[in-house]
Amino acid sequence: YTVCVGSMNMWSALLNSLGVCRVKIFQPCDLIPSFGIHSSSVYLRTLNQIIRKGPVQRKSSKQRSPISGRPQLKGVVLQTLTIAPRKPNSGKRKCCKVRLSTGQEMTAFIPGIGHTLQPGHIVLVEGRRTKGIPGVRVRVVRGKYDCGHPLG
């Protein structure tokens, strides 16, 4: 934790008991936050604020998998479609809309050359992002259920 104090000697015992790691010596004008465009100063909490509210707890953001941490999920194909990738890639990427067993509907990428998927076919999907296609975060597993092995 970082704390601003005016003089180091009178607060050192209190700061050690609070578990503060870094201490920054400041002038009173340093506590005023600046909102300029090129401002690099960050408003640090005063000692009174830390005593009243406690130290700041950093929240760790967990990245959620598109299929909620499961390795694979079964789903039903609703529609097959082709999507054009973003620049600089070109071509038509074969995808399908899938209703997963959890009830979610997602767009899944179909890897490999050629497929015979139609609406109503059962497929297995795994969470894997396809880099060039926006919004596609799952992939169909080839050779499982109604999705045959790739031709090429």
PDB file of C-alpha atoms in Angstrom:
ATOM      1  CA  TYR A   1       0.000   0.000   0.000  1.00  0.00           C
ATOM      2  CA  THR A   2       1.162   3.542  -0.687  1.00  0.00           C
ATOM      3  CA  VAL A   3       0.566   6.304   1.841  1.00  0.00           C
ATOM      4  CA  CYS A   4       1.252  10.044   1.779  1.00  0.00           C
ATOM      5  CA  VAL A   5       2.665  11.537   4.954  1.00  0.00           C
ATOM      6  CA  GLY A   6       4.120  14.963   5.701  1.00  0.00           C
ATOM      7  CA  SER A   7       6.872  13.940   8.087  1.00  0.00           C
ATOM      8  CA  MET A   8       8.207  10.428   8.280  1.00  0.00           C
ATOM      9  CA  ASN A   9       9.395  10.216  11.884  1.00  0.00           C
ATOM     10  CA  MET A  10       6.117  10.804  13.738  1.00  0.00           C
ATOM     11  CA  TRP A  11       3.992   8.298  11.785  1.00  0.00           C
ATOM     12  CA  SER A  12       6.438   5.434  11.233  1.00  0.00           C
ATOM     13  CA  ALA A  13       5.144   3.189  14.070  1.00  0.00           C
ATOM     14  CA  LEU A  14       1.516   3.644  12.985  1.00  0.00           C
ATOM     15  CA  LEU A  15       2.354   2.962   9.329  1.00  0.00           C
ATOM     16  CA  ASN A  16       4.223  -0.221  10.220  1.00  0.00           C
ATOM     17  CA  SER A  17       1.254  -1.485  12.228  1.00  0.00           C
ATOM     18  CA  LEU A  18      -1.060  -0.862   9.241  1.00  0.00           C
ATOM     19  CA  GLY A  19       1.195  -2.900   6.958  1.00  0.00           C
ATOM     20  CA  VAL A  20       2.120  -0.047   4.621  1.00  0.00           C
ATOM     21  CA  CYS A  21       4.889  -0.919   2.173  1.00  0.00           C
ATOM     22  CA  ARG A  22       5.793   2.399   0.518  1.00  0.00           C
ATOM     23  CA  VAL A  23       5.725   5.892   1.967  1.00  0.00           C
ATOM     24  CA  LYS A  24       5.767   9.059  -0.126  1.00  0.00           C
ATOM     25  CA  ILE A  25       6.764  12.383   1.417  1.00  0.00           C
ATOM     26  CA  PHE A  26       4.483  15.139   0.126  1.00  0.00           C
ATOM     27  CA  GLN A  27       3.928  18.854   0.276  1.00  0.00           C
ATOM     28  CA  PRO A  28       0.333  19.963   1.062  1.00  0.00           C
ATOM     29  CA  CYS A  29      -0.236  21.071  -2.546  1.00  0.00           C
ATOM     30  CA  ASP A  30       0.534  17.518  -3.784  1.00  0.00           C
ATOM     31  CA  LEU A  31      -2.776  16.184  -2.463  1.00  0.00           C
ATOM     32  CA  ILE A  32      -4.836  18.250  -4.902  1.00  0.00           C
ATOM     33  CA  PRO A  33      -5.788  15.987  -7.819  1.00  0.00           C
ATOM     34  CA  SER A  34      -4.978  17.395 -11.224  1.00  0.00           C
ATOM     35  CA  PHE A  35      -7.294  16.670 -14.115  1.00  0.00           C
ATOM     36  CA  GLY A  36      -5.094  17.881 -16.963  1.00  0.00           C
ATOM     37  CA  ILE A  37      -4.737  15.969 -20.224  1.00  0.00           C
ATOM     38  CA  HIS A  38      -1.049  15.206 -19.676  1.00  0.00           C
ATOM     39  CA  SER A  39      -1.380  14.663 -15.946  1.00  0.00           C
ATOM     40  CA  SER A  40       0.542  11.726 -14.567  1.00  0.00           C
ATOM     41  CA  SER A  41      -0.111  12.424 -10.885  1.00  0.00           C
ATOM     42  CA  VAL A  42      -2.463  10.066  -9.086  1.00  0.00           C
ATOM     43  CA  TYR A  43      -4.402  11.081  -6.000  1.00  0.00           C
ATOM     44  CA  LEU A  44      -3.040   9.062  -3.093  1.00  0.00           C
ATOM     45  CA  ARG A  45      -5.101   8.524   0.049  1.00  0.00           C
ATOM     46  CA  THR A  46      -4.184  10.439   3.163  1.00  0.00           C
ATOM     47  CA  LEU A  47      -3.380   8.744   6.445  1.00  0.00           C
ATOM     48  CA  ASN A  48      -6.734   9.738   7.934  1.00  0.00           C
ATOM     49  CA  GLN A  49      -8.559   8.182   4.985  1.00  0.00           C
ATOM     50  CA  ILE A  50      -6.650   4.914   5.408  1.00  0.00           C
ATOM     51  CA  ILE A  51      -7.399   4.806   9.148  1.00  0.00           C
ATOM     52  CA  ARG A  52     -11.113   5.513   8.593  1.00  0.00           C
ATOM     53  CA  LYS A  53     -11.774   3.264   5.590  1.00  0.00           C
ATOM     54  CA  GLY A  54      -8.955   0.718   5.783  1.00  0.00           C
ATOM     55  CA  PRO A  55      -6.458  -0.114   3.058  1.00  0.00           C
ATOM     56  CA  VAL A  56      -7.591  -0.349  -0.542  1.00  0.00           C
ATOM     57  CA  GLN A  57      -8.364  -3.907  -1.598  1.00  0.00           C
ATOM     58  CA  ARG A  58      -7.519  -4.523  -5.239  1.00  0.00           C
ATOM     59  CA  LYS A  59     -10.149  -6.539  -7.041  1.00  0.00           C
ATOM     60  CA  SER A  60      -8.771  -9.257  -9.273  1.00  0.00           C
ATOM     61  CA  SER A  61     -10.763  -9.541 -12.472  1.00  0.00           C
ATOM     62  CA  LYS A  62     -11.271 -13.139 -13.521  1.00  0.00           C
ATOM     63  CA  GLN A  63     -11.669 -13.792 -17.202  1.00  0.00           C
ATOM     64  CA  ARG A  64     -14.788 -15.861 -17.713  1.00  0.00           C
ATOM     65  CA  SER A  65     -14.677 -18.571 -20.312  1.00  0.00           C
ATOM     66  CA  PRO A  66     -17.462 -18.337 -22.905  1.00  0.00           C
ATOM     67  CA  ILE A  67     -18.688 -21.774 -21.789  1.00  0.00           C
ATOM     68  CA  SER A  68     -18.285 -21.028 -18.060  1.00  0.00           C
ATOM     69  CA  GLY A  69     -15.122 -22.997 -17.342  1.00  0.00           C
ATOM     70  CA  ARG A  70     -16.281 -26.284 -18.857  1.00  0.00           C
ATOM     71  CA  PRO A  71     -13.929 -28.002 -21.303  1.00  0.00           C
ATOM     72  CA  GLN A  72     -16.649 -28.784 -23.882  1.00  0.00           C
ATOM     73  CA  LEU A  73     -20.411 -28.472 -24.243  1.00  0.00           C
ATOM     74  CA  LYS A  74     -22.952 -30.165 -26.466  1.00  0.00           C
ATOM     75  CA  GLY A  75     -25.159 -28.025 -28.656  1.00  0.00           C
ATOM     76  CA  VAL A  76     -27.679 -28.039 -31.486  1.00  0.00           C
ATOM     77  CA  VAL A  77     -26.964 -26.221 -34.757  1.00  0.00           C
ATOM     78  CA  LEU A  78     -29.587 -23.556 -35.446  1.00  0.00           C
ATOM     79  CA  GLN A  79     -28.141 -22.075 -38.622  1.00  0.00           C
ATOM     80  CA  THR A  80     -24.964 -22.258 -40.703  1.00  0.00           C
ATOM     81  CA  LEU A  81     -23.453 -19.035 -41.994  1.00  0.00           C
ATOM     82  CA  THR A  82     -20.289 -17.529 -43.457  1.00  0.00           C
ATOM     83  CA  ILE A  83     -18.622 -14.519 -41.855  1.00  0.00           C
ATOM     84  CA  ALA A  84     -16.053 -12.190 -43.411  1.00  0.00           C
ATOM     85  CA  PRO A  85     -13.041 -11.675 -41.114  1.00  0.00           C
ATOM     86  CA  ARG A  86     -11.634  -8.289 -40.130  1.00  0.00           C
ATOM     87  CA  LYS A  87      -8.804  -6.570 -41.956  1.00  0.00           C
ATOM     88  CA  PRO A  88      -6.220  -7.547 -43.145  1.00  0.00           C
ATOM     89  CA  ASN A  89      -7.628 -11.076 -43.584  1.00  0.00           C
ATOM     90  CA  SER A  90     -10.068 -12.008 -46.310  1.00  0.00           C
ATOM     91  CA  GLY A  91     -12.217 -14.967 -47.270  1.00  0.00           C
ATOM     92  CA  LYS A  92     -15.365 -16.504 -45.878  1.00  0.00           C
ATOM     93  CA  ARG A  93     -15.120 -18.225 -42.507  1.00  0.00           C
ATOM     94  CA  LYS A  94     -17.613 -21.058 -41.999  1.00  0.00           C
ATOM     95  CA  CYS A  95     -19.538 -20.635 -38.744  1.00  0.00           C
ATOM     96  CA  CYS A  96     -22.783 -21.806 -37.222  1.00  0.00           C
ATOM     97  CA  LYS A  97     -25.183 -20.569 -34.600  1.00  0.00           C
ATOM     98  CA  VAL A  98     -25.415 -23.135 -31.798  1.00  0.00           C
ATOM     99  CA  ARG A  99     -27.812 -23.467 -28.876  1.00  0.00           C
ATOM    100  CA  LEU A 100     -25.749 -24.951 -26.072  1.00  0.00           C
ATOM    101  CA  SER A 101     -27.052 -27.350 -23.455  1.00  0.00           C
ATOM    102  CA  THR A 102     -26.980 -24.454 -20.973  1.00  0.00           C
ATOM    103  CA  GLY A 103     -29.509 -22.571 -23.095  1.00  0.00           C
ATOM    104  CA  GLN A 104     -27.052 -19.994 -24.448  1.00  0.00           C
ATOM    105  CA  GLU A 105     -26.891 -19.257 -28.160  1.00  0.00           C
ATOM    106  CA  MET A 106     -23.420 -18.633 -29.559  1.00  0.00           C
ATOM    107  CA  THR A 107     -21.680 -18.393 -32.889  1.00  0.00           C
ATOM    108  CA  ALA A 108     -19.132 -21.207 -33.296  1.00  0.00           C
ATOM    109  CA  PHE A 109     -16.330 -21.490 -35.843  1.00  0.00           C
ATOM    110  CA  ILE A 110     -16.163 -24.674 -37.961  1.00  0.00           C
ATOM    111  CA  PRO A 111     -12.479 -25.491 -38.629  1.00  0.00           C
ATOM    112  CA  GLY A 112     -11.149 -27.515 -41.546  1.00  0.00           C
ATOM    113  CA  ILE A 113     -12.133 -27.784 -45.187  1.00  0.00           C
ATOM    114  CA  GLY A 114     -15.769 -28.601 -45.919  1.00  0.00           C
ATOM    115  CA  HIS A 115     -18.578 -29.624 -43.584  1.00  0.00           C
ATOM    116  CA  THR A 116     -22.062 -31.099 -43.851  1.00  0.00           C
ATOM    117  CA  LEU A 117     -23.664 -29.399 -40.847  1.00  0.00           C
ATOM    118  CA  GLN A 118     -27.336 -28.507 -41.114  1.00  0.00           C
ATOM    119  CA  PRO A 119     -29.861 -27.098 -38.644  1.00  0.00           C
ATOM    120  CA  GLY A 120     -30.739 -29.741 -36.057  1.00  0.00           C
ATOM    121  CA  HIS A 121     -27.359 -31.496 -36.041  1.00  0.00           C
ATOM    122  CA  ILE A 122     -25.708 -32.167 -32.684  1.00  0.00           C
ATOM    123  CA  VAL A 123     -22.174 -30.785 -32.243  1.00  0.00           C
ATOM    124  CA  LEU A 124     -19.577 -30.556 -29.498  1.00  0.00           C
ATOM    125  CA  VAL A 125     -18.074 -27.095 -28.943  1.00  0.00           C
ATOM    126  CA  GLU A 126     -14.988 -26.009 -27.022  1.00  0.00           C
ATOM    127  CA  GLY A 127     -14.007 -22.554 -25.865  1.00  0.00           C
ATOM    128  CA  ARG A 128     -11.398 -21.270 -28.268  1.00  0.00           C
ATOM    129  CA  ARG A 129     -11.319 -17.796 -29.773  1.00  0.00           C
ATOM    130  CA  THR A 130     -10.916 -17.361 -33.525  1.00  0.00           C
ATOM    131  CA  LYS A 131      -8.706 -14.332 -33.886  1.00  0.00           C
ATOM    132  CA  GLY A 132      -9.904 -12.774 -37.141  1.00  0.00           C
ATOM    133  CA  ILE A 133     -13.648 -13.105 -36.569  1.00  0.00           C
ATOM    134  CA  PRO A 134     -15.253 -10.665 -34.129  1.00  0.00           C
ATOM    135  CA  GLY A 135     -17.624 -12.178 -31.580  1.00  0.00           C
ATOM    136  CA  VAL A 136     -16.726 -15.840 -32.213  1.00  0.00           C
ATOM    137  CA  ARG A 137     -15.320 -17.384 -29.026  1.00  0.00           C
ATOM    138  CA  VAL A 138     -16.142 -21.093 -29.394  1.00  0.00           C
ATOM    139  CA  ARG A 139     -15.133 -23.734 -31.925  1.00  0.00           C
ATOM    140  CA  VAL A 140     -16.823 -26.896 -33.167  1.00  0.00           C
ATOM    141  CA  VAL A 141     -14.936 -30.128 -32.445  1.00  0.00           C
ATOM    142  CA  ARG A 142     -14.571 -32.087 -35.689  1.00  0.00           C
ATOM    143  CA  GLY A 143     -15.247 -35.853 -35.705  1.00  0.00           C
ATOM    144  CA  LYS A 144     -17.687 -35.850 -32.784  1.00  0.00           C
ATOM    145  CA  TYR A 145     -21.479 -36.382 -32.982  1.00  0.00           C
ATOM    146  CA  ASP A 146     -22.890 -35.119 -36.307  1.00  0.00           C
ATOM    147  CA  CYS A 147     -19.850 -33.087 -37.382  1.00  0.00           C
ATOM    148  CA  GLY A 148     -17.643 -35.339 -39.506  1.00  0.00           C
ATOM    149  CA  HIS A 149     -13.867 -35.304 -39.834  1.00  0.00           C
ATOM    150  CA  PRO A 150     -12.371 -32.630 -42.117  1.00  0.00           C
ATOM    151  CA  LEU A 151     -11.928 -33.600 -45.749  1.00  0.00           C
ATOM    152  CA  GLY A 152      -8.499 -32.058 -46.337  1.00  0.00           C
TER     153      GLY A 152
END
